[in-house]
Every structure is written in structure tokens, then in C-alpha cells.
Short mmCIF file of C-alpha atoms in Angstrom, two decimals:
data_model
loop_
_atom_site.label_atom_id
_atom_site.label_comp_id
_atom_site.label_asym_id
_atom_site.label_seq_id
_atom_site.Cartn_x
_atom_site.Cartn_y
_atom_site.Cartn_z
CA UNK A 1 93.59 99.02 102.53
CA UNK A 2 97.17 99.65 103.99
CA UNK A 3 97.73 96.51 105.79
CA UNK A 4 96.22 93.14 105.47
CA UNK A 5 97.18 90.60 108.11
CA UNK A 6 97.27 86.85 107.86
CA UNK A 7 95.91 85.37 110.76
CA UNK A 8 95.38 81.59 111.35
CA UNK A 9 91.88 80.77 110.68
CA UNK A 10 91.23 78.05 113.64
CA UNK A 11 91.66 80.64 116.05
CA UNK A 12 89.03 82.25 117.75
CA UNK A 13 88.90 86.11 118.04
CA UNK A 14 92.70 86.66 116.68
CA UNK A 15 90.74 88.48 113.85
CA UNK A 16 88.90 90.42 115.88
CA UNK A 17 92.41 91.74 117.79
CA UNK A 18 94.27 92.42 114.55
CA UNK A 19 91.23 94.52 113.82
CA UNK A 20 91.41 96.56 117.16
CA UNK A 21 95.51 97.23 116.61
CA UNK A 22 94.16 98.73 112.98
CA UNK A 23 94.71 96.53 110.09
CA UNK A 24 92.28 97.52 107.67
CA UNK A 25 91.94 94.15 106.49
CA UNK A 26 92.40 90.25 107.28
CA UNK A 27 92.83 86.95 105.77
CA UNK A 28 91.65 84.15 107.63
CA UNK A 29 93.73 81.44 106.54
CA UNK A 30 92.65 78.05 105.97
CA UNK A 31 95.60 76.69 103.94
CA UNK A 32 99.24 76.70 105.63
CA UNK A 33 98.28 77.92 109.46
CA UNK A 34 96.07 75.50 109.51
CA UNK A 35 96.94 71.41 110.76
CA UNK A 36 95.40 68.98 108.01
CA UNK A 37 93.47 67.77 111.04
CA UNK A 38 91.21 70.93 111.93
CA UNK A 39 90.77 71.48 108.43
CA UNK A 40 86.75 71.50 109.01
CA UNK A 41 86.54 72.78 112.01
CA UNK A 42 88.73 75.82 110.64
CA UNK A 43 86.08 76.67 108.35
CA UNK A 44 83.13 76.12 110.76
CA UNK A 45 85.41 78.96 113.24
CA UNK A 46 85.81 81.25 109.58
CA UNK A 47 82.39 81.62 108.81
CA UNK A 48 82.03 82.55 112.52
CA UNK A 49 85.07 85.49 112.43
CA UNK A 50 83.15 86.67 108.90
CA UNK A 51 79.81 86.94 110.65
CA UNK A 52 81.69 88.87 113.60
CA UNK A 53 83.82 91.28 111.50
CA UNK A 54 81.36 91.62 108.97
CA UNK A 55 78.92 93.39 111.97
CA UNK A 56 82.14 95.14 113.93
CA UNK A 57 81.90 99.21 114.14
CA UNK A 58 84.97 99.61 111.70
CA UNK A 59 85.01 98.26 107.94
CA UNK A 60 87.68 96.19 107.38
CA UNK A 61 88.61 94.15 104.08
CA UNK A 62 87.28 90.53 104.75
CA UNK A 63 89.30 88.02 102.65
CA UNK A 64 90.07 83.98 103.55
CA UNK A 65 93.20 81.96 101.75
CA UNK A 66 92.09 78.43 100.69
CA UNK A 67 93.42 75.57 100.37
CA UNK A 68 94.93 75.30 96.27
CA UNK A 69 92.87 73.53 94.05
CA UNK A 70 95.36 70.20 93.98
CA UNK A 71 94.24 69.42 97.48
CA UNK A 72 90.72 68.80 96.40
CA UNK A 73 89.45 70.80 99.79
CA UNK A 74 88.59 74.33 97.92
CA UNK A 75 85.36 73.36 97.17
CA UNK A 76 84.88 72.43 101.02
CA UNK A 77 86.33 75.59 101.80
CA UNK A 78 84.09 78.03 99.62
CA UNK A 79 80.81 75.79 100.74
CA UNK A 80 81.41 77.32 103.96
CA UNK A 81 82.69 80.37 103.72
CA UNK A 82 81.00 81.95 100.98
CA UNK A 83 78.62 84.18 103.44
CA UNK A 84 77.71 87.57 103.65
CA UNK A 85 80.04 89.67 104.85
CA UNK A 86 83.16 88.36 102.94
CA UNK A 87 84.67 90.22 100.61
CA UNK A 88 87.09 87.81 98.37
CA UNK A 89 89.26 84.78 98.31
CA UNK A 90 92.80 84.02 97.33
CA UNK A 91 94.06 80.74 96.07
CA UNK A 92 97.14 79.77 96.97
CA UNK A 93 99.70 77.68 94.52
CA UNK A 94 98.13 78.87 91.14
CA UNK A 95 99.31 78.19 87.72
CA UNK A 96 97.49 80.19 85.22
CA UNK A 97 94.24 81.47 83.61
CA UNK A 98 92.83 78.15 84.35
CA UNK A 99 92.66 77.64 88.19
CA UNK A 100 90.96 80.58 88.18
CA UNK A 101 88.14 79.64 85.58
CA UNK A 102 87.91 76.94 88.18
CA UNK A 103 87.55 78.79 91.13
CA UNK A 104 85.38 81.60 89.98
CA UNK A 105 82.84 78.30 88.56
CA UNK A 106 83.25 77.32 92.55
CA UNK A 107 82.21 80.47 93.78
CA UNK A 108 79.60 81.02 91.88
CA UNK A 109 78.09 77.94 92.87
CA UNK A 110 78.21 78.75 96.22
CA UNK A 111 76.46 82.06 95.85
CA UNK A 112 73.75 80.72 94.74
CA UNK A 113 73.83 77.92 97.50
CA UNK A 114 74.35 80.74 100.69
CA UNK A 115 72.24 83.40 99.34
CA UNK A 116 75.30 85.56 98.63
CA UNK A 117 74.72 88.09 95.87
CA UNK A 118 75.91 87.04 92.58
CA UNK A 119 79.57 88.77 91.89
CA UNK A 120 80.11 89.74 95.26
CA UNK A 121 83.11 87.19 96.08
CA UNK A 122 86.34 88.72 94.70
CA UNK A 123 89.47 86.79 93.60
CA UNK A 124 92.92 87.84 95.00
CA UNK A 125 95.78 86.55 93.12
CA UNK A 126 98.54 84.98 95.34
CA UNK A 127 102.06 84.93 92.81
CA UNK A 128 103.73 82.16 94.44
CA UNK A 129 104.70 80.40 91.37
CA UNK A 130 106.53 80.80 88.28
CA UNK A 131 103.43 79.84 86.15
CA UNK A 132 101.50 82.43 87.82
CA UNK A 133 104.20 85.39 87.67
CA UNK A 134 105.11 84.35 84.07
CA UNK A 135 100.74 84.44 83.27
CA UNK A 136 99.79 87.23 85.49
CA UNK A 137 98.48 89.12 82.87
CA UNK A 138 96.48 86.82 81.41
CA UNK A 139 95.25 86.26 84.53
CA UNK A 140 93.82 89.47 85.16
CA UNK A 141 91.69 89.15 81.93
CA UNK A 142 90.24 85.99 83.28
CA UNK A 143 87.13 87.88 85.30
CA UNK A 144 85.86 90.61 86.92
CA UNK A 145 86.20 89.20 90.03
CA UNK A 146 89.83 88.79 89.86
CA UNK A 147 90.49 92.35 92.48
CA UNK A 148 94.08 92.50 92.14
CA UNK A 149 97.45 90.75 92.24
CA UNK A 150 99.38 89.97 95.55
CA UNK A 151 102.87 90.10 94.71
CA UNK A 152 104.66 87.22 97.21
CA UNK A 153 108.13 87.62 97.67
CA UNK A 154 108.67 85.28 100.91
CA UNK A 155 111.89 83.82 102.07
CA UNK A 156 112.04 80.06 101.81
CA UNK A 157 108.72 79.65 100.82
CA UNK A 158 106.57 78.48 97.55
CA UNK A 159 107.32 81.62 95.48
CA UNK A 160 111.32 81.23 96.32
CA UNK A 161 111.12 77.47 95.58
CA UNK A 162 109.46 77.79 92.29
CA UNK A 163 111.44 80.46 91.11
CA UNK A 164 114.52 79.39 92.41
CA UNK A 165 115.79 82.71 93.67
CA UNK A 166 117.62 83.57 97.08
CA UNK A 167 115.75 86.44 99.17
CA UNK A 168 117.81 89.14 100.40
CA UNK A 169 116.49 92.16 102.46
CA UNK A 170 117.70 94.52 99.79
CA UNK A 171 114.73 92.97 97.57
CA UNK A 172 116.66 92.95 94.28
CA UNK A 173 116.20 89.12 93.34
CA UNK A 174 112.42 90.06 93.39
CA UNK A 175 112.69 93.39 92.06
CA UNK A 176 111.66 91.91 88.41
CA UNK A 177 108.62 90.20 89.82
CA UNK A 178 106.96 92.82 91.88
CA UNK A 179 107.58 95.61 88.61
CA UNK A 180 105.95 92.51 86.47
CA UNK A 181 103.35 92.06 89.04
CA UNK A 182 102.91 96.36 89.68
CA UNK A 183 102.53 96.93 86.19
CA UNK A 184 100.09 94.36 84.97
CA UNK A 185 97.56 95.28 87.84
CA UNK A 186 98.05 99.02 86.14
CA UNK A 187 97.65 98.23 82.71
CA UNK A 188 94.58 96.04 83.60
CA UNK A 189 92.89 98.96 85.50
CA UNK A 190 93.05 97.61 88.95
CA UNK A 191 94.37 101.09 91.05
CA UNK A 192 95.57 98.75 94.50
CA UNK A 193 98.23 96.45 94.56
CA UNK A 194 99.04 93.84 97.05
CA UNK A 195 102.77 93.05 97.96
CA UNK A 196 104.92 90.84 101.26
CA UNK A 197 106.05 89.57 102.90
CA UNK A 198 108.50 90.40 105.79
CA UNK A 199 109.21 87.36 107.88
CA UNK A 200 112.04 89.02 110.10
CA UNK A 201 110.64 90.05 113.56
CA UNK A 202 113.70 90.86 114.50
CA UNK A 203 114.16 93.48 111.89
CA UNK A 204 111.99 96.13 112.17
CA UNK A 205 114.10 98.44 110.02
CA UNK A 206 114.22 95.76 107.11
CA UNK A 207 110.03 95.87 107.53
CA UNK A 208 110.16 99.49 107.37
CA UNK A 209 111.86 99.16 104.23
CA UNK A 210 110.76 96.71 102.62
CA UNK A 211 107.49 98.83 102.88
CA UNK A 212 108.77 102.42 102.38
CA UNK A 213 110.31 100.28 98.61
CA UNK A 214 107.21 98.78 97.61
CA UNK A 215 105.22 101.74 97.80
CA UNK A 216 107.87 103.98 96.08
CA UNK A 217 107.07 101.36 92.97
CA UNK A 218 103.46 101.78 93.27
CA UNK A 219 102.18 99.15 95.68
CA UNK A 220 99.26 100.49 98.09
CA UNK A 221 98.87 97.73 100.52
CA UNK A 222 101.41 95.44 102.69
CA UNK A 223 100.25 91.49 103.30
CA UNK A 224 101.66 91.14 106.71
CA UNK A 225 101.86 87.85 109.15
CA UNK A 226 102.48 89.84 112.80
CA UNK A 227 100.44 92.52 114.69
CA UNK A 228 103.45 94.54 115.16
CA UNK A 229 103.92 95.36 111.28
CA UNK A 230 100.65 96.94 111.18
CA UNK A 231 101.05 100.75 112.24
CA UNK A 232 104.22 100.22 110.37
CA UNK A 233 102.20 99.88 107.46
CA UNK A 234 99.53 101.99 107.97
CA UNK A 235 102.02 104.87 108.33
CA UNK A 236 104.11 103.54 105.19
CA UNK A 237 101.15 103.54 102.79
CA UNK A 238 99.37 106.82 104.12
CA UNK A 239 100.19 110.45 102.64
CA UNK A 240 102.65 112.08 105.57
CA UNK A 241 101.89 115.25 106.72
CA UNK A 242 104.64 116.63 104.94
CA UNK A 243 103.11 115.06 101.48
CA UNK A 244 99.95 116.42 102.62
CA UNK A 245 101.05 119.78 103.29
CA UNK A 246 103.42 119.87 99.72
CA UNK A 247 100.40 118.85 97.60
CA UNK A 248 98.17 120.92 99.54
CA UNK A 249 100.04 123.76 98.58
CA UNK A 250 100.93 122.78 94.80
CA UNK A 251 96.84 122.49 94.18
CA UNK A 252 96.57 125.81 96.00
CA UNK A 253 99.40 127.47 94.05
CA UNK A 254 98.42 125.83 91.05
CA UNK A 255 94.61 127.23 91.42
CA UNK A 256 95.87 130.66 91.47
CA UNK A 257 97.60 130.86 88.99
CA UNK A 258 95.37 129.42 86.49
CA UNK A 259 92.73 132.24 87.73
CA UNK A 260 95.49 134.22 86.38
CA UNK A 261 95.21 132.79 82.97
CA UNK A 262 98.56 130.19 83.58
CA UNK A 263 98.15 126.60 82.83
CA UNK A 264 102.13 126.27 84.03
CA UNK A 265 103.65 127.71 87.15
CA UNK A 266 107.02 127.20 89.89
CA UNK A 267 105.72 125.54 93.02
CA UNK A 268 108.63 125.11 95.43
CA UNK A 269 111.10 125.34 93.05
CA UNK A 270 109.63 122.51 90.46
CA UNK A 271 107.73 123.36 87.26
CA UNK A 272 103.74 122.06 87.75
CA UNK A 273 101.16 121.95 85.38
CA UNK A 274 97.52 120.19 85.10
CA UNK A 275 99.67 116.54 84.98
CA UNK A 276 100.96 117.52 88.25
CA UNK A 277 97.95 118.69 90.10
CA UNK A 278 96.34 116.00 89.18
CA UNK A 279 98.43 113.11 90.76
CA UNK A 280 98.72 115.75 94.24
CA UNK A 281 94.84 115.64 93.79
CA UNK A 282 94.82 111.99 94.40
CA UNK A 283 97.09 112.14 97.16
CA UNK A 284 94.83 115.13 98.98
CA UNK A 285 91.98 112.56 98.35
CA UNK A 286 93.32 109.39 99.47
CA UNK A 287 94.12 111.67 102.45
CA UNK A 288 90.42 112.32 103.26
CA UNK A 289 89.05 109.17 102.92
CA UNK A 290 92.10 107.47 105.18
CA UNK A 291 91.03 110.24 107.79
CA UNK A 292 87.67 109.82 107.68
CA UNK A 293 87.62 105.97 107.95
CA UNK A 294 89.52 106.57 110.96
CA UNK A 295 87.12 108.82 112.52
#
């Protein structure tokens, strides 16, 4: 997934239109877009959008935000939507290994309970404190079912209040965090990382990027809260045509001359060899399977 889009989880077919303007992915929010008062009928209108999504012509990544454990509502939350058709959870306001123990026992439960296959429900981790940055590995190790890490950054939200730092659009009071967060999800094995998010409407260039900075350090997907980041993103985290015609060529060239008997040749200028090819492999690859999930 490229772009993942908040959208507030009381409100009827929203999901559905963030799908049609191409996210690949949603999260159906039940924690802060929601009023403490339509808490439950939130979740009744979330295990409707999973049912809906879940049978729509495109795949799209499926995901809801709960309400943190200190609320005492995440158990409420999971009872509900815990369904076929979703495809993980993130739990806002962690602190460590532990809320996730805690959460995974939750889910598991309510497998059982819905007739969800066991292990299906993954765990995305939402870094919005300074426990959580300062454990993230650890965190990682906690279970399978912990997907990836989703790097917050926001301005003058739970992240910058914990950690105490001032956002800029320039990103460098976060820089530290999102390498921290980048290469943890590496070293555990876990190939897509989450990152956001821009608040700025107004600054489209800022989005652009924010996005274009985050996936130069690795990231593959942008957590966005408006519609009109999406084909921003999309475009950001795909292969250009220009990447797609370089590599292209360098696995071509490359091909060649190893028929030859070389193991080492000059590709535009730029010494390749077999650890080159190999990362313009991945990019041809991601290439095909963006184009033909959007055929």
C-alpha cells in the first residue's frame, strides 16, 4: 500500500469514497474522530464499512484505530469489529511490549468469538509516544501479528507532546525517530513501513515533500487524513517511469553482459554488478504488481 487514509469511522460511505479516489487502504477510526458519545454506534457503522469494502471490486488494506487500552473501550471495540474482511488494528497511545501482549490476548479472543480465522488480525504499531519510539524494537519481537511500525510525526499532537519536540516542515526534529522507526521494521524483517502525517492543506508542496523524504529513507506507505493527499502519494511511493525505464535498462544491460562471461559492467555511466541488479529487480517488480492491481 501507497496511501492509507484515516477516515472517521461514524460516517457512512466516506470509506467507500476514499476507496474510489484510490487509496489502497483505510483506517476507520474509532478513537479521536470519533465523539465519546457515538462511541457504539461507531463500531456498529465499522463493521458495516468492513463488510462493504471487504466485498468492493478493488482490494484495499482494511485496518480500524481503537480506542488505547487506558480507556477501557478496546475490548468493546475488537468485539465488534473483529470480522471477516479486516485486515489489522492499530492501538493508539502505546507504551511498550506490554500493551501489545494485551491486545493480541484481545484479539484472539475475538477470533474465536466471530469466526475469524485464528492469526488473521494484524497489529499496526502507532509511535505516538516516547515509550513506544524508545521500545519499538522490542516491540516488533512481541508477535507475529505485529505487521509493521507507523512512524507518527504529527504537529501538536500525542507524539509531539510526549516527546516534547517542535514540528517543522523541514522534518529534522523527527528525523531521529522515523530512521529509529525505518530501521527497526528492517532489521525485524518487515519490508513496508508506515510514516505521517501532513496536517497542512494549504501546503501541498510541504505534502509533496514530506512524502518524496520519507520514501528516500525507506518508507513505502504515507498515513494520510485528506482525499486530496492520495494521488500525491500514490505517485510518491510508485517507481516513475523514468525509474522504470533506468532499471529496465540496467537488468537488460546487466543480462548481456553476464552472457558474455561479466559479472561487472558500466550502465549509464555507474559501475553495476549482481548487488545492483538486484535492488532494480525489485523496483521492475513492485512495478508490475502496482500496474496490475490497477488494472
Amino acid at each position: 500500500m501507497r496511501s492509507v487514509l484515516f477516515v472517521p469511522g461514524h460516517k457512512e460511505g466516506l470509506p467507500e469514497k476514499a476507496v474510489a479516489k484510490g487509496a489502497d487502504g483505510v483506517i476507520l477510526d474509532l478513537e479521536d474522530a470519533v465523539p465519546n458519545a457515538m462511541k457504539a454506534q461507531a463500531r456498529e457503522v465499522v463493521a458495516n464499512s468492513i463488510r462493504k469494502l471487504a466485498q468492493g471490486e478493488r482490494k484495499v488494506g482494511i485496518y480500524v484505530r481503537l480506542n488505547s487500552l487506558e480507556t477501557g473501550m478496546t475490548g468493546d471495540d475488537l468485539e465488534k469489529i473483529v470480522i471477516p474482511g479486516l485486515d489489522g488494528v492499530l492501538l493508539p497511545k502505546n507504551y511498550g511490549p506490554q500493551d501489545f501482549i494485551a491486545c493480541e490476548a484481545l484479539i484472539s479472543h475475538f477470533e474465536r468469538r466471530n469466526g475469524v480465522k485464528p492469526g488473521t488480525v494484524e497489529m499496526v504499531v502507532s509511535l505516538e509516544t516516547a515509550q513506544a519510539y524508545a521500545s519499538c524494537e522490542a516491540i516488533l519481537a512481541v508477535s507475529p501479528r505485529v505487521a509493521t511500525l507507523f512512524a507518527g510525526t504529527a504537529k501538536d499532537a500525542d507524539v509531539s507532546r510526549s516527546i516534547g519536540f517542535q514540528f517543522t516542515p523541514g522534518g529534522q526534529e523527527t528525523l531521529y525517530l522515523r530512521s529509529r522507526a525505518q530501521l527497526a521494521n528492517r532489521a525485524a524483517g518487515r519490508q513496508f513501513s508506515w510514516v505521517g502525517i501532513w496536517q497542512d492543506l494549504k501546503d501541498p508542496e510541504g505534502a509533496r515533500a514530506f512524502a518524496i523524504q520519507n520514501r528516500q529513507m525507506g518508507f513505502t506507505t504515507m498515513v494520510l487524513i485528506h482525499p486530496s493527499h492520495i494521488e500525491l502519494a500514490n505517485e510518491v511511493f510508485s517507481p516513475s517511469a523514468q525509474e522504470v525505464v533506468f532499471y529496465q535498462g540496467m537488468i537488460d544491460t546487466f543480462e548481456k553482459a553476464e552472457a558474455e562471461g561479466n559479472a561487472a559492467v558500466v550502465y549509464e555511466g555507474q559501475h553495476i554488478d549482481y548487488a545492483h541488479v538486484k535492488t532494480a529487480r525489485q523496483v521492475i517488480e513492485l512495478h508490475k504488481v502496482l500496474t496490475a492491481s490497477a488494472s
